[in-house]
JSON list of C-alpha atoms in Angstrom, two decimals:
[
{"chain": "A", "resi": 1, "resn": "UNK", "atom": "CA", "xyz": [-34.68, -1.62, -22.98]},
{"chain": "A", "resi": 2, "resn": "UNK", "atom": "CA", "xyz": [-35.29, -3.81, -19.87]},
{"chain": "A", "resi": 3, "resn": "UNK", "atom": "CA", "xyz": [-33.32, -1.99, -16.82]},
{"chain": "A", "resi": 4, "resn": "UNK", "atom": "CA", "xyz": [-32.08, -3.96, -14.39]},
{"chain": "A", "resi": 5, "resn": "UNK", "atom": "CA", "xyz": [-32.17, -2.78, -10.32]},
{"chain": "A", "resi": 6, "resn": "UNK", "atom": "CA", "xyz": [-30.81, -4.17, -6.83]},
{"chain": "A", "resi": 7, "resn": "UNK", "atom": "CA", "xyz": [-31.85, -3.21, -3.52]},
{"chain": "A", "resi": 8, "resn": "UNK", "atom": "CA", "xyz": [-29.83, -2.70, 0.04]},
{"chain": "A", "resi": 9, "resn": "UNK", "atom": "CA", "xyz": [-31.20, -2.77, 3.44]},
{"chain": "A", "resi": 10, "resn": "UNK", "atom": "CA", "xyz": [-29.30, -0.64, 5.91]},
{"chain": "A", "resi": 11, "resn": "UNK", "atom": "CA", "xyz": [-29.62, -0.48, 9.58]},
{"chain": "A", "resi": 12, "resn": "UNK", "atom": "CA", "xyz": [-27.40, 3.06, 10.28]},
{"chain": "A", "resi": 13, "resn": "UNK", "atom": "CA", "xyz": [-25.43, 3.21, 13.39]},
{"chain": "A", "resi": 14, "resn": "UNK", "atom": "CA", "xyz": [-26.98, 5.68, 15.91]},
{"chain": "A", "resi": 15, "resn": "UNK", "atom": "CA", "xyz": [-25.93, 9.52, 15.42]},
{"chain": "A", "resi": 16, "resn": "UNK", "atom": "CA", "xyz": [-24.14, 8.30, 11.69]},
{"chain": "A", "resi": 17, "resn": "UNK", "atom": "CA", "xyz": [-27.43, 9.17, 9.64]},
{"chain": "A", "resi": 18, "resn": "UNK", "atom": "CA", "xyz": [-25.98, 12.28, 8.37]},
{"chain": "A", "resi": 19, "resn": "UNK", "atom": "CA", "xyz": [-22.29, 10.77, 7.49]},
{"chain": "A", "resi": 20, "resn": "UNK", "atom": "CA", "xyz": [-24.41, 7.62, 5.41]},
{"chain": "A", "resi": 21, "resn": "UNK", "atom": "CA", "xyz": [-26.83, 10.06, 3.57]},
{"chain": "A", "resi": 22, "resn": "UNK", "atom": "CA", "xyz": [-23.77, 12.07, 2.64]},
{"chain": "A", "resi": 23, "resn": "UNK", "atom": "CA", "xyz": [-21.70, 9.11, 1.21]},
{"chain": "A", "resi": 24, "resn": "UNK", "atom": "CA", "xyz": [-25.06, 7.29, -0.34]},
{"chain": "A", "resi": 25, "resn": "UNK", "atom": "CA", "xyz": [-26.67, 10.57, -1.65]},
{"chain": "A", "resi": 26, "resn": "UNK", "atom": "CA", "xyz": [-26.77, 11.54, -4.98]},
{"chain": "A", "resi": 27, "resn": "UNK", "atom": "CA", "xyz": [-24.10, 13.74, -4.06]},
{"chain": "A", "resi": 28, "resn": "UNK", "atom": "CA", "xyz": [-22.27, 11.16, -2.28]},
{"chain": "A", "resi": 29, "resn": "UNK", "atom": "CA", "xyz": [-19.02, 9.18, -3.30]},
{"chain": "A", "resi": 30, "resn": "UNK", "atom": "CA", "xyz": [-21.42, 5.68, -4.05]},
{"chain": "A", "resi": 31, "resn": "UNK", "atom": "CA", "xyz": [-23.28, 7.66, -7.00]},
{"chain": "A", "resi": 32, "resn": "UNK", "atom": "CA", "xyz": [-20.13, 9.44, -7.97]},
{"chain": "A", "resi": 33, "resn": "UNK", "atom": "CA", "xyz": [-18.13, 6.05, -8.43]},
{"chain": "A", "resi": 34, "resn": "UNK", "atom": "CA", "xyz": [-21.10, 4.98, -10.35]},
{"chain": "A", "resi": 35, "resn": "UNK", "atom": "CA", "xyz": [-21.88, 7.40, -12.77]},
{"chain": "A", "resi": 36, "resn": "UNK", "atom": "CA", "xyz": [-18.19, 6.81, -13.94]},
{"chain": "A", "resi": 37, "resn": "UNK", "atom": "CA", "xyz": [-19.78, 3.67, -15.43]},
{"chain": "A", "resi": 38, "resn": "UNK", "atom": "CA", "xyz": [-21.32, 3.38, -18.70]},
{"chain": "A", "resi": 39, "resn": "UNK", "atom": "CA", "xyz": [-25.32, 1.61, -18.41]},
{"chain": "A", "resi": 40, "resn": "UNK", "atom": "CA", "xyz": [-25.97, 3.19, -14.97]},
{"chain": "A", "resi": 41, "resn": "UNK", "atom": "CA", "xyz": [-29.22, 5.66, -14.20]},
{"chain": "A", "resi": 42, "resn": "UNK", "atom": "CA", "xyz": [-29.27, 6.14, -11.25]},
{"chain": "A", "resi": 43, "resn": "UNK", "atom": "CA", "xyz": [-29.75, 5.65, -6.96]},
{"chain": "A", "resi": 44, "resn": "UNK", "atom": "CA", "xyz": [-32.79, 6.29, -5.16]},
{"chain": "A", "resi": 45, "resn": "UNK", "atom": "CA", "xyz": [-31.51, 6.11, -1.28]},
{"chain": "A", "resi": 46, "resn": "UNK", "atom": "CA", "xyz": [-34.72, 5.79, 0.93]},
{"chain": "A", "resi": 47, "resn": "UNK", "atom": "CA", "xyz": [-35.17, 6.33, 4.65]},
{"chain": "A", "resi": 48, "resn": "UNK", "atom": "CA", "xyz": [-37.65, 4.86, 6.45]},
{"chain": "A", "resi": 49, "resn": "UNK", "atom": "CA", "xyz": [-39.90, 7.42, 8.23]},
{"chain": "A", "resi": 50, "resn": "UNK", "atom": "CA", "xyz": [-41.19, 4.92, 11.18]},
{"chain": "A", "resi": 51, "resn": "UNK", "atom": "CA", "xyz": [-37.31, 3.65, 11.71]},
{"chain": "A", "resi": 52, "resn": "UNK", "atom": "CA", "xyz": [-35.04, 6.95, 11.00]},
{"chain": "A", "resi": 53, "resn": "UNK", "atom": "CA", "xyz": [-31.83, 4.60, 10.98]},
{"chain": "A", "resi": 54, "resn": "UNK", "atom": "CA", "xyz": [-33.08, 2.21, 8.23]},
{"chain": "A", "resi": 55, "resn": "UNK", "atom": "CA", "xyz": [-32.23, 2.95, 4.82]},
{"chain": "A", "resi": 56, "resn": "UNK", "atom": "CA", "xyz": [-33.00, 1.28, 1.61]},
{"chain": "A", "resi": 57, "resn": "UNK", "atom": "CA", "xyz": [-30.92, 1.74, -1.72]},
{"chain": "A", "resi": 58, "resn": "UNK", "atom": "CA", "xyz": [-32.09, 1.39, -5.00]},
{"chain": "A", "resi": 59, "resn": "UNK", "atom": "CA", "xyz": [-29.47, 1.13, -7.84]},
{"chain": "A", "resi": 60, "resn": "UNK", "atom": "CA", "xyz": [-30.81, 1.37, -11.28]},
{"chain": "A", "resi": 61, "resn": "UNK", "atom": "CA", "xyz": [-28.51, 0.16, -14.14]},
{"chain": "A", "resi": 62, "resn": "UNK", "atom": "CA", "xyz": [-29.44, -0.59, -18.36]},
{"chain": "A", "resi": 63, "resn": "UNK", "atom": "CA", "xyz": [-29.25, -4.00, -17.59]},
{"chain": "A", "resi": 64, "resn": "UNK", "atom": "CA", "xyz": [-27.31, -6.68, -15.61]},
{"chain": "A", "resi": 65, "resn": "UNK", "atom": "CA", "xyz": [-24.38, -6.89, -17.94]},
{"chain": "A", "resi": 66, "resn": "UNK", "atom": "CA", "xyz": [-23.68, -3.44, -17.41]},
{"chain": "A", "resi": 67, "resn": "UNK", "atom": "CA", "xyz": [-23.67, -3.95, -13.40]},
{"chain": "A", "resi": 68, "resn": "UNK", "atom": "CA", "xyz": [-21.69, -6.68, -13.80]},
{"chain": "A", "resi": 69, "resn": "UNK", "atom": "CA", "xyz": [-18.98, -5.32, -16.26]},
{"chain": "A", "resi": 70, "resn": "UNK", "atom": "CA", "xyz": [-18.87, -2.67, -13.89]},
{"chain": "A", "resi": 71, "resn": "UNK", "atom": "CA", "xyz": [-18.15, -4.82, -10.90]},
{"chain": "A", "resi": 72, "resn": "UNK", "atom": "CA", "xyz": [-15.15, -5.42, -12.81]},
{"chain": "A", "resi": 73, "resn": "UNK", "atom": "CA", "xyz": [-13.98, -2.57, -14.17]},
{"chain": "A", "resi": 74, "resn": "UNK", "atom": "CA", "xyz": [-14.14, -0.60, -10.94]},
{"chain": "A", "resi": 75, "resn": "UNK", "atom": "CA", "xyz": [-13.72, -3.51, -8.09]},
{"chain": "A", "resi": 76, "resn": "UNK", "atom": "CA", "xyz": [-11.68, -1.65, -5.79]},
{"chain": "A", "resi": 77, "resn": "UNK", "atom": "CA", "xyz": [-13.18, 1.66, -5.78]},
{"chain": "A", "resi": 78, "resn": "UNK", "atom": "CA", "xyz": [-16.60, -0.78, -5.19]},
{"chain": "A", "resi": 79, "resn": "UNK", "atom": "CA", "xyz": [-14.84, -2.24, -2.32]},
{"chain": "A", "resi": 80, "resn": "UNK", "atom": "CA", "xyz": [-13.28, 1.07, -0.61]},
{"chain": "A", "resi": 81, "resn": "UNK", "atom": "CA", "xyz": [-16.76, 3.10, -0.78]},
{"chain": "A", "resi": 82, "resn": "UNK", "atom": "CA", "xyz": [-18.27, -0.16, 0.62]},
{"chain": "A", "resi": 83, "resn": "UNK", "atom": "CA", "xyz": [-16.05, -0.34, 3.43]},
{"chain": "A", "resi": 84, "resn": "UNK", "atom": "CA", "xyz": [-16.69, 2.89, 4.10]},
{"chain": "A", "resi": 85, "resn": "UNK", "atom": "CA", "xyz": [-20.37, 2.46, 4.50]},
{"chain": "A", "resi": 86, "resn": "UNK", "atom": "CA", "xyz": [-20.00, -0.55, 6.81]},
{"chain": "A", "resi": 87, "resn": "UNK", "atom": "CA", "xyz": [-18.14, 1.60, 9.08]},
{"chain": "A", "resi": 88, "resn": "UNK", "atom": "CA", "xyz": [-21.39, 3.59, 9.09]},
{"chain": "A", "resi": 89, "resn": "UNK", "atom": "CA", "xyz": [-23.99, 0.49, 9.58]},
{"chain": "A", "resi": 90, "resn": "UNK", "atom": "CA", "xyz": [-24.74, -1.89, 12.16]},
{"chain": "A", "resi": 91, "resn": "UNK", "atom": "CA", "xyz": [-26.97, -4.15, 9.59]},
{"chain": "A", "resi": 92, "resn": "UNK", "atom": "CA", "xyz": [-26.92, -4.69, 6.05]},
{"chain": "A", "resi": 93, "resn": "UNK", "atom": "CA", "xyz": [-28.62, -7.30, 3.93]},
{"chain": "A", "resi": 94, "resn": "UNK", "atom": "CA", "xyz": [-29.82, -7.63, 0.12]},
{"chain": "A", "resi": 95, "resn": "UNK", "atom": "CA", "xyz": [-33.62, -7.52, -0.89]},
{"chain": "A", "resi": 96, "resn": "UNK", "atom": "CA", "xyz": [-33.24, -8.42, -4.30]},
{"chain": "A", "resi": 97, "resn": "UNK", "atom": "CA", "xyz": [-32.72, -7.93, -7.89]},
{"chain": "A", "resi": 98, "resn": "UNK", "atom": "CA", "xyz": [-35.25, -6.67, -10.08]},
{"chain": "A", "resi": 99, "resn": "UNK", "atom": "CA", "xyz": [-36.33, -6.56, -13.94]},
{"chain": "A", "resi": 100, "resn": "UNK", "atom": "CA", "xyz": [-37.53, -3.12, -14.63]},
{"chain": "A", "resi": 101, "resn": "UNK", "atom": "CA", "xyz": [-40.72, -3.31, -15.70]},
{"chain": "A", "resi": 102, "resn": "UNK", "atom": "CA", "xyz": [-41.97, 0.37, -15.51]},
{"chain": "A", "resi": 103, "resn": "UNK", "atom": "CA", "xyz": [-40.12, 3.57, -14.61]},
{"chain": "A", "resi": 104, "resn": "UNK", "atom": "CA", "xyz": [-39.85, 7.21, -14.31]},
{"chain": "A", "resi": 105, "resn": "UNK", "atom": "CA", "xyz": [-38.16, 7.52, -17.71]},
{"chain": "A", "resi": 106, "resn": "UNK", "atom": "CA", "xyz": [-41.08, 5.35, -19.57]}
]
């Protein structure tokens, strides 16, 4: 099955790093919300070594249909934990989407 993946740029307010990993973290509310959703796999949340207030998330889902039917099913629970995170960024901005071409589960 071709997977289907979106990434997020975030630039972390100084001294919030710990409050963003906890909500974004696999034990965080983001995944949480998520893996109420049939079709999703799974986040990778990435910080960036050089820049210790830039993150990058990876969200992993079966395909796009699931994301979007999703979207829908859960739009305001989407929109509260993403408010939440704002309060915790400075910066945000999309890199992509992606067709999964090889992953950890292959």
């Amino acid at each position: 099955m071709e997977g289907y993946a979106y990434a997020w740029e975030y630039v972390v307010a100084p001294g919030r790093e710990a409050e963003f990993v906890q909500l974004y973290g696999a034990a965080g509310a983001w995944v949480a919300l998520f893996r109420r959703a049939e079709g999703y796999r799974w986040t990778d949340l990435l910080q960036d070594r050089a820049t210790p207030g830039r993150f990058v998330t990876i969200d992993r889902w079966d395909s796009r249909e699931s994301w979007e039917a999703f979207r829908i099913a859960f739009a305001a629970e989407f929109d509260a934990v993403d408010r939440a995170g704002n309060r915790l960024t400075t910066e945000e901005r999309e890199l992509g989407t992606f067709r999964i071409v090889s992953s950890r589960e292959d």
